[in-house]
Structures are given as structure tokens and as C-alpha cells.
mmCIF file of C-alpha atoms in Angstrom:
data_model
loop_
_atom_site.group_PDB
_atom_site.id
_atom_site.type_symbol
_atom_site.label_atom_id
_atom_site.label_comp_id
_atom_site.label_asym_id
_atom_site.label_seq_id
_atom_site.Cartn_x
_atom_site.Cartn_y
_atom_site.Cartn_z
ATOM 1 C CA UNK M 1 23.803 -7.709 -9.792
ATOM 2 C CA UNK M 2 25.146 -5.211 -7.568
ATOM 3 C CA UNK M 3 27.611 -5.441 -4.678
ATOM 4 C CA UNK M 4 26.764 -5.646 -1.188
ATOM 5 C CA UNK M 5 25.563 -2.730 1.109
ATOM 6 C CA UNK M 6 28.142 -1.628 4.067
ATOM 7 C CA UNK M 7 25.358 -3.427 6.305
ATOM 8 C CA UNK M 8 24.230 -6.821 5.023
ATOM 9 C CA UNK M 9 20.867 -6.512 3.168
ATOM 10 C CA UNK M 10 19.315 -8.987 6.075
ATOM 11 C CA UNK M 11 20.207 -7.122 8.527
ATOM 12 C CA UNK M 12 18.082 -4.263 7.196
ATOM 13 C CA UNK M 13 15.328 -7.075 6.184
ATOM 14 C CA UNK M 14 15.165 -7.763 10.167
ATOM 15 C CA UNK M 15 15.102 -4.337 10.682
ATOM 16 C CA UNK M 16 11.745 -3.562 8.542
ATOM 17 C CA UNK M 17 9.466 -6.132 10.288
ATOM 18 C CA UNK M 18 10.970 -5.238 13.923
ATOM 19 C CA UNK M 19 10.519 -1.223 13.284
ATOM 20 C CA UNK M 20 11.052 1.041 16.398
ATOM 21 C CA UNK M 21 7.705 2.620 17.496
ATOM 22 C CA UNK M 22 9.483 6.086 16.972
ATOM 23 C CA UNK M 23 10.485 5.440 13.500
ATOM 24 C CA UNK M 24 6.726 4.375 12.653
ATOM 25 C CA UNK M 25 5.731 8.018 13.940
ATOM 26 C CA UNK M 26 7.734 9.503 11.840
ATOM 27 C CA UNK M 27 6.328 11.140 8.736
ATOM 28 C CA UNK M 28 7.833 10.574 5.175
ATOM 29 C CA UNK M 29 9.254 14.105 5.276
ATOM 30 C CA UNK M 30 11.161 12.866 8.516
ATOM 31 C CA UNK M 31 12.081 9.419 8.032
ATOM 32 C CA UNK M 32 14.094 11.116 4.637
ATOM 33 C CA UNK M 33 15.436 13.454 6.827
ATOM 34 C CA UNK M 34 16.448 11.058 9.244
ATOM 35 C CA UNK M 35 18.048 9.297 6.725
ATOM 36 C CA UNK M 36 20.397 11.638 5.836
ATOM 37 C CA UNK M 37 21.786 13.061 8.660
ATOM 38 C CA UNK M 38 24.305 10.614 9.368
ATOM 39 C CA UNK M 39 27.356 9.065 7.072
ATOM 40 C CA UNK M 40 25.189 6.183 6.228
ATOM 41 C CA UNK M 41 21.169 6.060 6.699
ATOM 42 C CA UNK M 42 19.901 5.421 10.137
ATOM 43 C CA UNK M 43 18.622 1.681 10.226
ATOM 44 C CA UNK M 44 14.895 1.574 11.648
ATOM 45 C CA UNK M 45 14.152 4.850 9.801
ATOM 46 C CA UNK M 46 15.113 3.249 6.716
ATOM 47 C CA UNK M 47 13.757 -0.182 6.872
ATOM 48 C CA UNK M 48 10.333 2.006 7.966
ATOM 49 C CA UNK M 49 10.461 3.978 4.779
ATOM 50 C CA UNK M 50 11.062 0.120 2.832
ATOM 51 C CA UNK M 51 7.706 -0.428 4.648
ATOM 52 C CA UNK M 52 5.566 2.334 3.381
ATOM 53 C CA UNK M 53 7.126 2.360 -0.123
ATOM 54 C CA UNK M 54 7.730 -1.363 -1.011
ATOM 55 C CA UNK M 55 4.284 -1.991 -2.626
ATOM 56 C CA UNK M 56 5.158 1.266 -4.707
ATOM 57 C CA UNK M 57 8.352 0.221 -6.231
ATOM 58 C CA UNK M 58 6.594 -3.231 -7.180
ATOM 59 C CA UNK M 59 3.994 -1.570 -8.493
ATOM 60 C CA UNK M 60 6.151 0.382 -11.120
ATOM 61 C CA UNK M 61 8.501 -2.384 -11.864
ATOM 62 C CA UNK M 62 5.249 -4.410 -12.642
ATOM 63 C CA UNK M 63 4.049 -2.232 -14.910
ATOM 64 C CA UNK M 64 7.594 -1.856 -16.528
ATOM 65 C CA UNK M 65 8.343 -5.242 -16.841
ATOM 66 C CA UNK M 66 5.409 -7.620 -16.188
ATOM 67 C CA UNK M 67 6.641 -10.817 -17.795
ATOM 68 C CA UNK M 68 10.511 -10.351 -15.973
ATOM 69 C CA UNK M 69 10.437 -12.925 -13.552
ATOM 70 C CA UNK M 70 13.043 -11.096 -11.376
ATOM 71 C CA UNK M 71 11.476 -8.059 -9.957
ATOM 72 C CA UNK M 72 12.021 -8.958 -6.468
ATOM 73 C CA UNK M 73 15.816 -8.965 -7.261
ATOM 74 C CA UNK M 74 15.218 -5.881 -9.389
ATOM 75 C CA UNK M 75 13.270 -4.151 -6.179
ATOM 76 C CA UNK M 76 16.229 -5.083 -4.075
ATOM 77 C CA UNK M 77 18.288 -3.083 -6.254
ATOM 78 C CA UNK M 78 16.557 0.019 -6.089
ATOM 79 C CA UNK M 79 16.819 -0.054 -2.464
ATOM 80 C CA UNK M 80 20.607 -0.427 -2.058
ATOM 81 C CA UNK M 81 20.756 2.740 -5.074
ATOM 82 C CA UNK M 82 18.679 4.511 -2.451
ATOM 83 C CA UNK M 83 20.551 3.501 0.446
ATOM 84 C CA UNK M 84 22.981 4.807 -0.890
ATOM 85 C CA UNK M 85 21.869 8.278 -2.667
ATOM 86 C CA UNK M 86 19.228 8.746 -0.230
ATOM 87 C CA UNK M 87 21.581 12.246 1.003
ATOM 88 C CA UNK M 88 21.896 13.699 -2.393
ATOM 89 C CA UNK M 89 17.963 14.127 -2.293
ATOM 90 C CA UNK M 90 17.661 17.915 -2.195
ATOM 91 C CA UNK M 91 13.994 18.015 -0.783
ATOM 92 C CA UNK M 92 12.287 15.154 0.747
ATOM 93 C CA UNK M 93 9.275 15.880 -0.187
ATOM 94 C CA UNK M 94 9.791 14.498 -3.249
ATOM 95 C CA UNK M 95 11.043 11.130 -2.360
ATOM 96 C CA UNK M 96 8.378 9.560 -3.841
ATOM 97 C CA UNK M 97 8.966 10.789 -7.618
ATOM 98 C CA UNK M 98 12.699 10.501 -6.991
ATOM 99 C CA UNK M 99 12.176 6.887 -5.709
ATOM 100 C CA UNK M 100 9.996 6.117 -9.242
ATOM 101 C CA UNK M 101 12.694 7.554 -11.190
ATOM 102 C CA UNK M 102 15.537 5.539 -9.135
ATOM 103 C CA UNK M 103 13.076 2.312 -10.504
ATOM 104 C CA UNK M 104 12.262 3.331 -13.864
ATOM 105 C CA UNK M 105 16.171 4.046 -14.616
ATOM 106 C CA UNK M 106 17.112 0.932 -13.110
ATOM 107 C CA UNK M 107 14.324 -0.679 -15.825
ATOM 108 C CA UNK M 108 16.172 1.460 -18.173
ATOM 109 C CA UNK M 109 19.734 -0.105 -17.465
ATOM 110 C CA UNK M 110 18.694 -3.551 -17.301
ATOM 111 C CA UNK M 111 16.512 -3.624 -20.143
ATOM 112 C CA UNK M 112 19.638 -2.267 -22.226
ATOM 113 C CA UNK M 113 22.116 -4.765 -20.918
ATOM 114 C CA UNK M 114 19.536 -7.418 -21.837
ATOM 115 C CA UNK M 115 19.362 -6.536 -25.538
ATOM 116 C CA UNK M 116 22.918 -6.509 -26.081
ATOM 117 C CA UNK M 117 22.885 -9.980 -24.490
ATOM 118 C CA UNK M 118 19.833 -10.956 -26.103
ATOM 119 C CA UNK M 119 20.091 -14.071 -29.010
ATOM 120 C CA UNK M 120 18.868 -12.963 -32.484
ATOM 121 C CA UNK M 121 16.885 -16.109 -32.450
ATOM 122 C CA UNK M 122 13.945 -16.095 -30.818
ATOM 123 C CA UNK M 123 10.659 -18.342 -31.043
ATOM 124 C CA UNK M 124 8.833 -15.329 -30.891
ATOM 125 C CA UNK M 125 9.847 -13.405 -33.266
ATOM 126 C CA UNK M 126 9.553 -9.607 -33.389
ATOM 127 C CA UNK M 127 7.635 -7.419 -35.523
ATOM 128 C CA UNK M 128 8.912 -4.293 -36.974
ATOM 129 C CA UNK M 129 6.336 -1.383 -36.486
ATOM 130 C CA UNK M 130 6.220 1.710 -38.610
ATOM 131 C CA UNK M 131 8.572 3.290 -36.373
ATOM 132 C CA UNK M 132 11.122 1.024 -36.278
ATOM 133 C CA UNK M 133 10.799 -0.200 -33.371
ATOM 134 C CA UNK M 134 10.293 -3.900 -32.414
ATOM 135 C CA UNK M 135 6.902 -5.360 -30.995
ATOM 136 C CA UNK M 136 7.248 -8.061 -28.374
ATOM 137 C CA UNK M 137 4.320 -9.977 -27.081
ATOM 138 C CA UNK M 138 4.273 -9.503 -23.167
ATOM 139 C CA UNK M 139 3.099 -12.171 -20.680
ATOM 140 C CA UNK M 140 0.391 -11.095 -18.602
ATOM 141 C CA UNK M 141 1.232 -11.849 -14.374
ATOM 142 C CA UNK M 142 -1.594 -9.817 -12.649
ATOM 143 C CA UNK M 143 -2.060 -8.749 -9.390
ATOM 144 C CA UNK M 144 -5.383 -8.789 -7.790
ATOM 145 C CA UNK M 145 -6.442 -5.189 -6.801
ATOM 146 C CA UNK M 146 -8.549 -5.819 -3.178
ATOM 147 C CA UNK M 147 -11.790 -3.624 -5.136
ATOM 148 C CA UNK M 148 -14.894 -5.664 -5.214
ATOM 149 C CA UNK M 149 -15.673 -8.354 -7.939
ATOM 150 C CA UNK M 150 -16.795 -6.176 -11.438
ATOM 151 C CA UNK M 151 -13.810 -3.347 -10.161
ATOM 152 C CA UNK M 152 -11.067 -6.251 -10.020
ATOM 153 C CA UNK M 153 -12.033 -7.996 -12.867
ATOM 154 C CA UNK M 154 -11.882 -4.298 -14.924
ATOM 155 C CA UNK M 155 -8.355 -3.499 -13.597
ATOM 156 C CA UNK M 156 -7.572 -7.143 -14.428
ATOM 157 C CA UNK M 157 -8.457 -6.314 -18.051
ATOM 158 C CA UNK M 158 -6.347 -2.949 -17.704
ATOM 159 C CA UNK M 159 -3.259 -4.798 -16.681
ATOM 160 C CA UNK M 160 -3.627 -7.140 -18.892
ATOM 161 C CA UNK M 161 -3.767 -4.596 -21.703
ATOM 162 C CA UNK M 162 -1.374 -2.560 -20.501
ATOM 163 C CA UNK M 163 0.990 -6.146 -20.718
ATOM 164 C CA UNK M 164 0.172 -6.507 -24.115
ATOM 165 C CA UNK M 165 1.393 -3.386 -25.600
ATOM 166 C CA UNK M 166 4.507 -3.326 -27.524
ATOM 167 C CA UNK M 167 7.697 -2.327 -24.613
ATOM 168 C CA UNK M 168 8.094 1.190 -26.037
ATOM 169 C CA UNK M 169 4.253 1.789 -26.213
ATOM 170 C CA UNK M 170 4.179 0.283 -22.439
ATOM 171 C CA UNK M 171 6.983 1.705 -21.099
ATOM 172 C CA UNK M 172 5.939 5.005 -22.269
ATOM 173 C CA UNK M 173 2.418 4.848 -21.007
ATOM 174 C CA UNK M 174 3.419 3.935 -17.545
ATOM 175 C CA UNK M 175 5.664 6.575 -17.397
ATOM 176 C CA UNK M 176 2.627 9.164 -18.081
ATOM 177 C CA UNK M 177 -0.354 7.369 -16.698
ATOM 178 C CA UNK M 178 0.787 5.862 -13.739
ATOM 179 C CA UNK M 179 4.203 7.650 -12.690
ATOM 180 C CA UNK M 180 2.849 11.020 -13.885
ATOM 181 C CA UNK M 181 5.936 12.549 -15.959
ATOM 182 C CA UNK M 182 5.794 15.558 -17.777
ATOM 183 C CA UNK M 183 5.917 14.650 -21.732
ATOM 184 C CA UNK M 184 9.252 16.604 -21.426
ATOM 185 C CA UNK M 185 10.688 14.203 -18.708
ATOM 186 C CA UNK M 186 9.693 11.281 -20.642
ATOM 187 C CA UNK M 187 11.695 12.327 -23.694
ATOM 188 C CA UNK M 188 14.253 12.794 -21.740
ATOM 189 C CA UNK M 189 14.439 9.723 -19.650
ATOM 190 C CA UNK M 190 13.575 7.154 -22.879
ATOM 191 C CA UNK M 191 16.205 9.384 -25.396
ATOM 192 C CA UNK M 192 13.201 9.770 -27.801
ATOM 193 C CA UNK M 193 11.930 13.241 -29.244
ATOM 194 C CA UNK M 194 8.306 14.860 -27.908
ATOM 195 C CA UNK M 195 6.830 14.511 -30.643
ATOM 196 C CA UNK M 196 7.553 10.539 -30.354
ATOM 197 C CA UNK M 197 6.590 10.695 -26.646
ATOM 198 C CA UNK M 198 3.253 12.308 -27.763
ATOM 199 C CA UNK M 199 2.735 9.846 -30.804
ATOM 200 C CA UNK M 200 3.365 6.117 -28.634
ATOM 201 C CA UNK M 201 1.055 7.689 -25.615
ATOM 202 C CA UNK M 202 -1.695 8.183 -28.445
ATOM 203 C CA UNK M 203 -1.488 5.146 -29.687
ATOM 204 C CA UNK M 204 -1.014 3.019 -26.449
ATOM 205 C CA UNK M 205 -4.224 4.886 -25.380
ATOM 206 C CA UNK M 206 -5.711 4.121 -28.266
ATOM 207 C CA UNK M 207 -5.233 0.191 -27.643
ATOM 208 C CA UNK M 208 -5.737 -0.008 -24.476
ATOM 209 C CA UNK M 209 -9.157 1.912 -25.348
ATOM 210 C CA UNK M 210 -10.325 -0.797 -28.195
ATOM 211 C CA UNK M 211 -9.129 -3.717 -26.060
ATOM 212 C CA UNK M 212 -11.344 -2.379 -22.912
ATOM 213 C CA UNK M 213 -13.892 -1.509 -25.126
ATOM 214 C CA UNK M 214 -13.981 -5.217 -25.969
ATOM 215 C CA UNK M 215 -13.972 -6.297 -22.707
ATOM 216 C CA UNK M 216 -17.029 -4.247 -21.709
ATOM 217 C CA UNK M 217 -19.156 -5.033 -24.833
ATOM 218 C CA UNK M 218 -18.497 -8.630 -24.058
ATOM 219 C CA UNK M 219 -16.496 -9.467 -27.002
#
């Protein structure tokens, strides 16, 4: 998918599970610092920030793309984009958002190189909705969330909901409900209008609403 980083990938794997006690008492704000203070970023304090922020990138790529059975090669990805733009980070203090965006653009590139590859024929066919966009039924893979019984089985629902939606409702709604963009940053990012933006995050709330609603009347 991509090429190789100037240091091989498992040397930085090593790294991560064999983290220097000073890079582990680093904060976030640091370890970005760290990070970009030399030509190329500073091995433990990157394979500690891979540590902390690992279940966050497969978080959004989950939500993004919950039936792609390659996210671990997809999260791999985003890592050598940050290796390697880690210094043009203007504040780390926002490493977090700029790490999200790094993932959601990378979602963004693959899923466009898979449509122009993609065969017209498929055995499940799309559906055109009334805004011209296609509807594809998403597999559900769900994580279990370490809440007690009733909590898991709720947020089992959610993702399972969430996997359902149409891609542009899904994508959409991730971006706002879970990654937190402004309505503005979404338009930009998906190449849509606002008033699109606003019209899929209605009406993936409004699924996700009667499907839950389902759930918890027993239906």
C-alpha cells in the first residue's frame, strides 16, 4: 500500500512493547514534541505515543469502515503518514484531532480508489436514494465495550446500527458524533455542501433513533 518507513516498521513494533520508562513519563504534549525535534521522530517516544493512541485510530477506522476486513493494514498506514508528518504539526496539543483526520482522509483515499476499481456487478446490489447516492448494506463486526451486561449489549445495538446505515449517512455521522467536526469541516472533508452535511446527520440520527427504539421496546 505504501512504501516502507526509513526504519523498518518492526523495528518500531519492538520498540512499542519494550518502551523506555522515560518515554512512558512523558505527557502527550511531550512525546509530540519529542517527536519532532529531530530529522526523523525519536523511536521510544514514538512507539509510546502508538501505545496510547492505537485503540483510537481503530476505533475510527471501525466506525468508518466496519465490514473492511483490512483495518489493521489500514491502521498501519496512518502511522507511517504520521511518522512522517508528525513535524508539520503546528501545536501538539492537537494531535489527537490531527491524528483522526490523518485516519478519516486515509478512509477517504481508499474508499475512492476502491470505487473506481469496484465491478458494476455485484450480488448485492445498490439502491439509489433520493439523493443520488448509493445505499450499501454494511456487515456488522462489533467490538465488545468492557461496560457491564445491559450497557454492552446497548452499545452492541449502537454499532450495529451505526453499520447499517448507508456509507454516506455513516461516514457522515461518525465524523460528527464520534470525531466531533464542526458541520463546516465535514463539508469540507466529504466535498458535499452544509446543507447536505446537515440533511444525512438528520437522517442517520433519525435511524439510528427508530432502530434503538426497537431494540429497547423489545421488537
Amino acid at each position: 500500500m505504501s512504501q516502507s518507513l526509513p526504519v523498518s516498521w518492526s523495528s518500531v513494533e519492538a520498540t512499542a512493547s519494550q518502551t523506555p520508562v522515560q518515554a512512558e513519563k512523558l505527557s502527550n504534549y511531550d512525546l509530540v514534541l519529542q517527536c519532532q525535534t529531530e530529522h526523523r521522530p525519536e523511536k521510544s517516544a514514538f512507539a509510546e505515543l502508538m501505545r496510547r493512541y492505537q485503540s483510537h485510530v481503530d476505533k475510527v477506522l471501525y466506525h468508518l469502515a466496519p465490514d473492511w476486513q483490512d483495518r489493521a493494514d489500514l491502521a498501519q498506514e496512518v502511522w507511517i503518514r504520521v511518522y512522517r508528518n508528525v513535524k508539520r504539526l503546528n501545536d501538539p496539543i492537537k494531535f489527537r484531532g490531527w491524528l483522526s483526520r490523518i485516519a478519516t482522509n486515509l478512509f477517504y483515499d481508499e474508499l475512492r480508489k476502491r470505487k473506481r476499481n469496484s465491478s458494476p456487478l455485484s450480488l448485492d446490489a445498490p439502491l439509489t436514494l433520493a439523493d443520488g447516492e448509493l445505499d450499501w448494506e454494511i456487515a456488522s463486526a462489533t467490538p465488545g465495550p468492557e461496560e457491564d451486561l445491559t450497557t454492552r449489549e446497548f452499545y452492541d445495538q449502537l454499532n450495529e446500527a451505526i453499520a447499517d446505515l448507508p456509507e454516506v449517512f455513516r461516514t457522515t455521522i461518525v465524523l460528527r458524533e464520534i470525531e466531533g467536526m464542526a458541520y463546516e469541516e465535514i463539508a469540507e472533508l466529504t466535498g458535499v455542501s452544509l446543507g447536505t452535511v446537515k440533511s444525512r446527520i438528520a437522517r442517520a440520527r433519525h435511524r439510528l433513533q427508530t432502530q434503538l427504539q426497537r431494540y429497547l421496546d423489545g421488537g
